[in-house]
Coordinates of C-alpha atoms and ligand atoms in Angstrom, one line a residue:
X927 CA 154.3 -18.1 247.6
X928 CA 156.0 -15.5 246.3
X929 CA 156.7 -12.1 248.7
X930 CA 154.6 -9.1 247.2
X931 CA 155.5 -7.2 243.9
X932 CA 154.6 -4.6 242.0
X933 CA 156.0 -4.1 238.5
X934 CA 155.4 -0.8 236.3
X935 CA 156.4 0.7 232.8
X936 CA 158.3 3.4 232.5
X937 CA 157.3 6.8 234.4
X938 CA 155.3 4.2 237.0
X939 CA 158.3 4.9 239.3
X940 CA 156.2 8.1 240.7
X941 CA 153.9 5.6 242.1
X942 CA 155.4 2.2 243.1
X943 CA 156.4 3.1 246.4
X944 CA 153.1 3.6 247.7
X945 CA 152.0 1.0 246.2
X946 CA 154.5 -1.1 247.6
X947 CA 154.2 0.1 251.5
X948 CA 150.0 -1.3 250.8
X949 CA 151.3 -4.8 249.6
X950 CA 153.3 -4.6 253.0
X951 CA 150.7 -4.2 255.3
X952 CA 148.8 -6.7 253.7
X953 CA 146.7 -4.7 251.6
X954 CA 145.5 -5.9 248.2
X955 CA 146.7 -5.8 244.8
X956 CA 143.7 -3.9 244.0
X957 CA 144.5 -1.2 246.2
X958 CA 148.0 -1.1 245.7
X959 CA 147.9 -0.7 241.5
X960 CA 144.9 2.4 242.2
X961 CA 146.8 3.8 244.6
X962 CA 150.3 3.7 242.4
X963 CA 148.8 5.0 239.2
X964 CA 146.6 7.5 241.1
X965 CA 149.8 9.2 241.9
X966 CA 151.1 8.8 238.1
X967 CA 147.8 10.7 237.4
X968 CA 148.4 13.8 239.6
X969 CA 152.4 14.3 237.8
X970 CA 151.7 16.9 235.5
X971 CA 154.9 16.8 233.8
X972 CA 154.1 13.2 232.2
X973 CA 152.1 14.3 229.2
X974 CA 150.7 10.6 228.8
X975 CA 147.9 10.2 232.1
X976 CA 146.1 12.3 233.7
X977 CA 146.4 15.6 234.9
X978 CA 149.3 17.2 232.3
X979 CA 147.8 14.8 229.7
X980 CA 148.2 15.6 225.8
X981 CA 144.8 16.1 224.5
X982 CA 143.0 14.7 221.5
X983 CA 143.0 16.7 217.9
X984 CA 140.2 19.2 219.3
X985 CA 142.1 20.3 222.4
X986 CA 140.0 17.8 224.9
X987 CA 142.5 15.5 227.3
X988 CA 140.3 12.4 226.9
X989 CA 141.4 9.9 229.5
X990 CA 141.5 6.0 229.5
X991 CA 141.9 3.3 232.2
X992 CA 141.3 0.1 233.1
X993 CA 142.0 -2.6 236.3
X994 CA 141.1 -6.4 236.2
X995 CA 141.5 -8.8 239.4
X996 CA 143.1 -12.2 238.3
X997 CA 141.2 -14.8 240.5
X998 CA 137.7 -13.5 239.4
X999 CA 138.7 -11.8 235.9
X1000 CA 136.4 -8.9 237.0
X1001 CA 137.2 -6.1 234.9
X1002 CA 136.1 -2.1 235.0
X1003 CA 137.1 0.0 232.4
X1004 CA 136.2 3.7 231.4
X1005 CA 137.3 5.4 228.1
X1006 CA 137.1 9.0 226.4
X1007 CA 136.8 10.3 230.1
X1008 CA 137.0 14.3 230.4
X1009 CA 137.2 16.3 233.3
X1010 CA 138.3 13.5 236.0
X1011 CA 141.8 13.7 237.4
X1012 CA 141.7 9.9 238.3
X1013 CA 140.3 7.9 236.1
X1014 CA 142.1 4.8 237.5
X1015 CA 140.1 5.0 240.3
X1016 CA 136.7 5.4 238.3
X1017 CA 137.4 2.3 236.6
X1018 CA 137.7 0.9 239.4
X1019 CA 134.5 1.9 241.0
X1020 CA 132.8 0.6 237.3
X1021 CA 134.6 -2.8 239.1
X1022 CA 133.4 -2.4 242.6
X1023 CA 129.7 -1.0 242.3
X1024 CA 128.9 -1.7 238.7
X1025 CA 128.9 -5.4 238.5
X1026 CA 126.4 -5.6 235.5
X1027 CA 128.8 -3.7 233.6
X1028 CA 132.6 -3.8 232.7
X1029 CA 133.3 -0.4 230.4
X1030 CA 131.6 3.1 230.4
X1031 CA 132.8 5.6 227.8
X1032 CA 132.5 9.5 227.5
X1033 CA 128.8 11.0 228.8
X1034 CA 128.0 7.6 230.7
X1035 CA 131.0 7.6 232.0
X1036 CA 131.5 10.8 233.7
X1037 CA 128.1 10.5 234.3
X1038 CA 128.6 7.5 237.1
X1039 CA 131.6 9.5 238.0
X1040 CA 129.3 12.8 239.1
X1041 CA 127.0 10.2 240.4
X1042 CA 129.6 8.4 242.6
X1043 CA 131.1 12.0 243.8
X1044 CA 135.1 12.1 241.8
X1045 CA 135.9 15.5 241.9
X1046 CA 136.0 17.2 238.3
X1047 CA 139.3 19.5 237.6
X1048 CA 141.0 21.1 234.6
X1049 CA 143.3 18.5 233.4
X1050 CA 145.2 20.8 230.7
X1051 CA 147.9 22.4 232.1
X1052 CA 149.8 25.3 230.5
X1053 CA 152.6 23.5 229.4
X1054 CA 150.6 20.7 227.9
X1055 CA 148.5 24.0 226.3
X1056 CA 151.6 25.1 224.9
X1057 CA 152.4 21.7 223.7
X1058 CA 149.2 21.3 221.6
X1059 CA 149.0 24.9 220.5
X1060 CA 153.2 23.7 218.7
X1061 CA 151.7 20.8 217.2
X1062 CA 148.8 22.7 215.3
X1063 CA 151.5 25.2 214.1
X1064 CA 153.4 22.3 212.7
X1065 CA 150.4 21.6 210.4
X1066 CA 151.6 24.4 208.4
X1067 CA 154.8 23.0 207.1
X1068 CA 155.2 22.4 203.0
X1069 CA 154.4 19.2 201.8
X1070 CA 157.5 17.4 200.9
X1071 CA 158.1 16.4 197.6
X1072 CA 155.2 18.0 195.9
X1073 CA 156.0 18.8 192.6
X1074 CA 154.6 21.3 190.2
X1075 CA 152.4 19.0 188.2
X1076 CA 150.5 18.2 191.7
X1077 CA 146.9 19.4 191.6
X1078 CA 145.0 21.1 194.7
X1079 CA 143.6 17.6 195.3
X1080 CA 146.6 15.7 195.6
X1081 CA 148.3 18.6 197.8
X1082 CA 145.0 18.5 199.8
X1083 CA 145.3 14.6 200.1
X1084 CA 149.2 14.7 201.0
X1085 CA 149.1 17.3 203.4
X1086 CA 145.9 15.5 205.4
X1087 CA 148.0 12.0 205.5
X1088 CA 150.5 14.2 207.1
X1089 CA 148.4 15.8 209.3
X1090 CA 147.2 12.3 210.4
X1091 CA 150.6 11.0 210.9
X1092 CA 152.0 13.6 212.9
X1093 CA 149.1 13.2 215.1
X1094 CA 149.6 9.7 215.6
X1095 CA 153.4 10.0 215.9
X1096 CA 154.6 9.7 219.5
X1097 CA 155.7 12.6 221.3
X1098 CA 159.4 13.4 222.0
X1099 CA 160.8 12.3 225.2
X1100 CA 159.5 9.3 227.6
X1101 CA 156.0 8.5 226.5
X1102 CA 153.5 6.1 226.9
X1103 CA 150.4 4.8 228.9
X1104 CA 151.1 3.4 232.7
X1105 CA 150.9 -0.2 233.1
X1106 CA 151.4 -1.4 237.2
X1107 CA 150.6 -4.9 238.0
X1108 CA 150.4 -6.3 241.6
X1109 CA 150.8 -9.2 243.4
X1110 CA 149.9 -9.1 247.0
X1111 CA 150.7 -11.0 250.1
X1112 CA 147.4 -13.3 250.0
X1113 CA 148.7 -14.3 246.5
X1114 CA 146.3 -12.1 244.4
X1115 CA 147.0 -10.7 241.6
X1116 CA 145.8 -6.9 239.4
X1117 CA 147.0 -4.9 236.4
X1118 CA 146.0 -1.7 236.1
X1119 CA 146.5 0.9 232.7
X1120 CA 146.1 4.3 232.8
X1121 CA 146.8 7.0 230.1
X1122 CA 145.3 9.9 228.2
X1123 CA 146.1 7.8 225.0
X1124 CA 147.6 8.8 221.6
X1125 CA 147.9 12.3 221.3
X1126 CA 145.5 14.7 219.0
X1127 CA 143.7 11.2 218.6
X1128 CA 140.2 11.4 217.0
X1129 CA 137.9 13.2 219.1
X1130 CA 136.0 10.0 220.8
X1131 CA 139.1 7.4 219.9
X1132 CA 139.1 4.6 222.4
X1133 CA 142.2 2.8 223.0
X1134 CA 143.7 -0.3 224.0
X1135 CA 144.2 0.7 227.9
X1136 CA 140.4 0.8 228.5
X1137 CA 139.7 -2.8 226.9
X1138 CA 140.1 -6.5 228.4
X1139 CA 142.2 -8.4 226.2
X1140 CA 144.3 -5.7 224.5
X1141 CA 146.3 -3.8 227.0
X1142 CA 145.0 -4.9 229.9
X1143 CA 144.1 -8.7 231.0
X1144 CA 144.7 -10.8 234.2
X1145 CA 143.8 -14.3 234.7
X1146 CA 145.5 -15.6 238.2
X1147 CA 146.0 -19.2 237.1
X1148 CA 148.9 -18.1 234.9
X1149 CA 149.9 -14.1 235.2
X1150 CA 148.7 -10.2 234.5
X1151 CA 150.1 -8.7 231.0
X1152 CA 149.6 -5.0 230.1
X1153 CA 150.4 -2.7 227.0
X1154 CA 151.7 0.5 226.1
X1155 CA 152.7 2.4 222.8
X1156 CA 150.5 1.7 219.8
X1157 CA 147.4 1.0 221.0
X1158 CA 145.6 0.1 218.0
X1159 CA 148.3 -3.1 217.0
X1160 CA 147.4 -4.2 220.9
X1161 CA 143.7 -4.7 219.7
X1162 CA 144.4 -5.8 216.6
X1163 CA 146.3 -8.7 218.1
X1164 CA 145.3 -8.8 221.7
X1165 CA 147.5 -8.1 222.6
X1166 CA 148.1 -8.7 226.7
X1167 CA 145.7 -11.4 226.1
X1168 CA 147.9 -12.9 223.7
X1169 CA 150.3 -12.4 226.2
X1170 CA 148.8 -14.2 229.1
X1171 CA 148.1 -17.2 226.5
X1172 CA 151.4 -17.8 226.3
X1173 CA 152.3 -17.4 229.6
X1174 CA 149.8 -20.5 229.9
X1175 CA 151.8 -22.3 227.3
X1176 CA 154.5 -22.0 229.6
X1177 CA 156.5 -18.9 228.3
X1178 CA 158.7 -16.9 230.6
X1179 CA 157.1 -13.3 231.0
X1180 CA 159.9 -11.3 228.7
X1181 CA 159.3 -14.3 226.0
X1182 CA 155.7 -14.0 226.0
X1183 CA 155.7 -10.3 225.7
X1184 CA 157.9 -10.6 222.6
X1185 CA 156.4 -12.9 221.0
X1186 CA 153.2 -10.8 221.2
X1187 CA 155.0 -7.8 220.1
X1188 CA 156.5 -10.2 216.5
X1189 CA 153.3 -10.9 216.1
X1190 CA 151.7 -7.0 216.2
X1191 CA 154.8 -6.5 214.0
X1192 CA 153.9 -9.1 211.2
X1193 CA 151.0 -6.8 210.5
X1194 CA 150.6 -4.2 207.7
X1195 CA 150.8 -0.4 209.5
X1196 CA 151.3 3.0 207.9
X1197 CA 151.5 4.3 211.2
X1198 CA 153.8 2.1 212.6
X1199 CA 155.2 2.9 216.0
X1200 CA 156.5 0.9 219.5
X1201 CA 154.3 -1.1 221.5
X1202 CA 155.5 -2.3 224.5
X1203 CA 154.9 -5.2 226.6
X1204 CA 155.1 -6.3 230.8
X1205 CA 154.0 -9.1 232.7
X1206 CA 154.2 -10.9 235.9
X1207 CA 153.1 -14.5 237.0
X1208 CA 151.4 -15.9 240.2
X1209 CA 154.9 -16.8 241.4
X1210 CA 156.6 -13.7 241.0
X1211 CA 158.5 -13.9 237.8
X1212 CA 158.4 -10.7 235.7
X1213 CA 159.7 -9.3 232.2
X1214 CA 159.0 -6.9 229.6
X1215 CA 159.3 -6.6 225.8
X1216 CA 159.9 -3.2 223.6
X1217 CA 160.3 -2.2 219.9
X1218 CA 163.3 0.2 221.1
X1219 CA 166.5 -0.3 222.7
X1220 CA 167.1 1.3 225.7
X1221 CA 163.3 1.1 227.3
X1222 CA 163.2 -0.4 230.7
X1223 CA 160.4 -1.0 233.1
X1224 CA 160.6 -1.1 237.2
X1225 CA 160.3 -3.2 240.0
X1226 CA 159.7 -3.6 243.3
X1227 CA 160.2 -6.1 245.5
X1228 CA 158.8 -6.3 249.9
X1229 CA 162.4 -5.2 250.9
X1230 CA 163.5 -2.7 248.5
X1231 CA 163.5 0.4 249.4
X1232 CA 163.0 2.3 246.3
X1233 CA 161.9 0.7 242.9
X1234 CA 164.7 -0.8 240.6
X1235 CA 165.0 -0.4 236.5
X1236 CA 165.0 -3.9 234.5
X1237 CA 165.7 -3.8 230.8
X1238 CA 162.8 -5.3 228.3
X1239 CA 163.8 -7.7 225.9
X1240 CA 164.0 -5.7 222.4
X1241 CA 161.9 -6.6 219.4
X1242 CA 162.0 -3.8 216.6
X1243 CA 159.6 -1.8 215.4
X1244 CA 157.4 -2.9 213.0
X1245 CA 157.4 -2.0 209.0
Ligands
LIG482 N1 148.4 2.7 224.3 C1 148.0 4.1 224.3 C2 146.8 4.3 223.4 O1 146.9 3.7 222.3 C3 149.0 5.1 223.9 C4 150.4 5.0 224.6 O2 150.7 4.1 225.3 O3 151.2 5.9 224.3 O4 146.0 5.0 223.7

């Protein structure tokens, strides 16, 4: 058996450690990949999760997240969540006391969370205020290109597709949904996703992070796979599904995740952006894939002290 590991995307660094010292008493997978992205949740300078999180296109931080246990494939999932700080550890609770279930989304949702006692907080912060408040003012900008002969209509029409586009363009700096998968010292394995999904997305807009299949899945006979970027090519392709497939075919993790992300990229997109990949097997092997150079995922190992950056193998962006 391989020692415990946990394995994160970018930004998950905030919470591996703590995750870590649970796989090294023993504790579960489970706990360990709540407790790590809990913590990613309460850093309010990642504008991407929780608390700090960019909101959707009417101001509202919506908030996805998901956690599925590889020897049972139990799943619990919530999506379009408002008001919770930690929805990791609501989906969680959809896991352990909801077993009819596997996803609750928006009312329902915070529903069960009232009803099994999560605090509520404001999860907008000033600076991710100030954020949204830029963005809107960027709405303003000329059209490009529009030339006299263009009617109201078409300026209407162009000035809406960029609207849409700007909204669905990644922010500046290190973005993206957490992914942390664990494998603990009994030889279980659990990925968990958390984010507060594509910014200014469509009031109500569920993404990959709260869905089995797309950017989360875990099946212990062959390894956990998780998503982040573009959450609509990871359903469209399903996309840590996909992933886990061909980890049963008998892919190395990095390959796998690749090959998933080729695929996502063989597809027609006008708002084509990076999805990334991660995923770790039963015995311990891990790797990543991304559509830029440069992005890197960590790792964490029983003895380390602190977790380590690995490189993703680089697939480009899509068309
Ligand atoms: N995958 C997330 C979503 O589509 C976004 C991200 O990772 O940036 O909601």
């Amino acid at each position: 058996m391989a020692g415990p590991v946990i394995i994160g995307s970018e930004r998950s660094e905030v919470g591996l450690t703590a995750g870590m010292d649970i796989l090294r008493h023993r504790g579960s997978a489970l706990d360990a990949v709540e407790a790590a992205l809990r913590l990613c949740e309460d850093n309010e300078s990642d504008h991407y999760v929780g608390t700090g999180g960019l909101p959707n296109a009417r101001g509202e931080v919506e908030l996805d997240a998901s956690v599925m246990v590889g020897s049972t494939r139990a799943f619990g999932g919530v999506g379009a969540l408002r008001g919770f700080p930690h929805p990791i550890s609501v989906a969680r609770a959809v896991l352990d006391r909801l077993p009819q279930h596997c996803l609750l989304v928006g009312e329902g949702a915070e529903l069960f969370a009232d009803e099994c006692g999560f605090d509520r907080s404001e999860l907008l912060t000033a600076e991710s205020r100030r954020l949204y408040a830029d963005a809107l003012a960027a709405e303003d900008e000329p059209v490009e290109g529009e030339g006299a002969h263009a009617t109201a209509g078409d300026r209407r029409y162009r000035e809406t597709t960029r609207a849409l586009m700007r909204r669905f363009t990644p922010h500046d700096g290190p973005w993206g949904t957490i992914n942390v998968i664990a494998l603990d010292e009994s030889g279980e394995l659990c990925v968990g996703v958390s984010t507060s999904g594509y910014p200014w997305k469509y009031p109500g807009r569920v993404g990959d992070s709260a869905l089995p299949g797309a950017g989360n899945y875990c099946d212990l006979r062959y390894g956990g796979a998780a998503c982040t970027g573009r959450g609509e090519m990871a359903m469209r392709v399903s996309g840590a599904r996909r992933v886990v497939d061909l980890l049963a075919a008998g892919m190395a993790p990095a390959q796998a995740c690749a090959a998933m992300l080729e695929d996502a990229r063989s597809l027609p997109d006008p708002f084509s952006a990076e999805l990334r990949a991660l995923a770790l097997t039963p015995d311990g092997r891990h790797g990543g894939a991304a559509g830029l150079l440069g992005s890197m995922y960590a790792v964490m190992t029983k003895d380390a002290r602190q977790p380590e950056l690995r490189p993703r193998v680089v697939v480009e962006v899509g068309r």
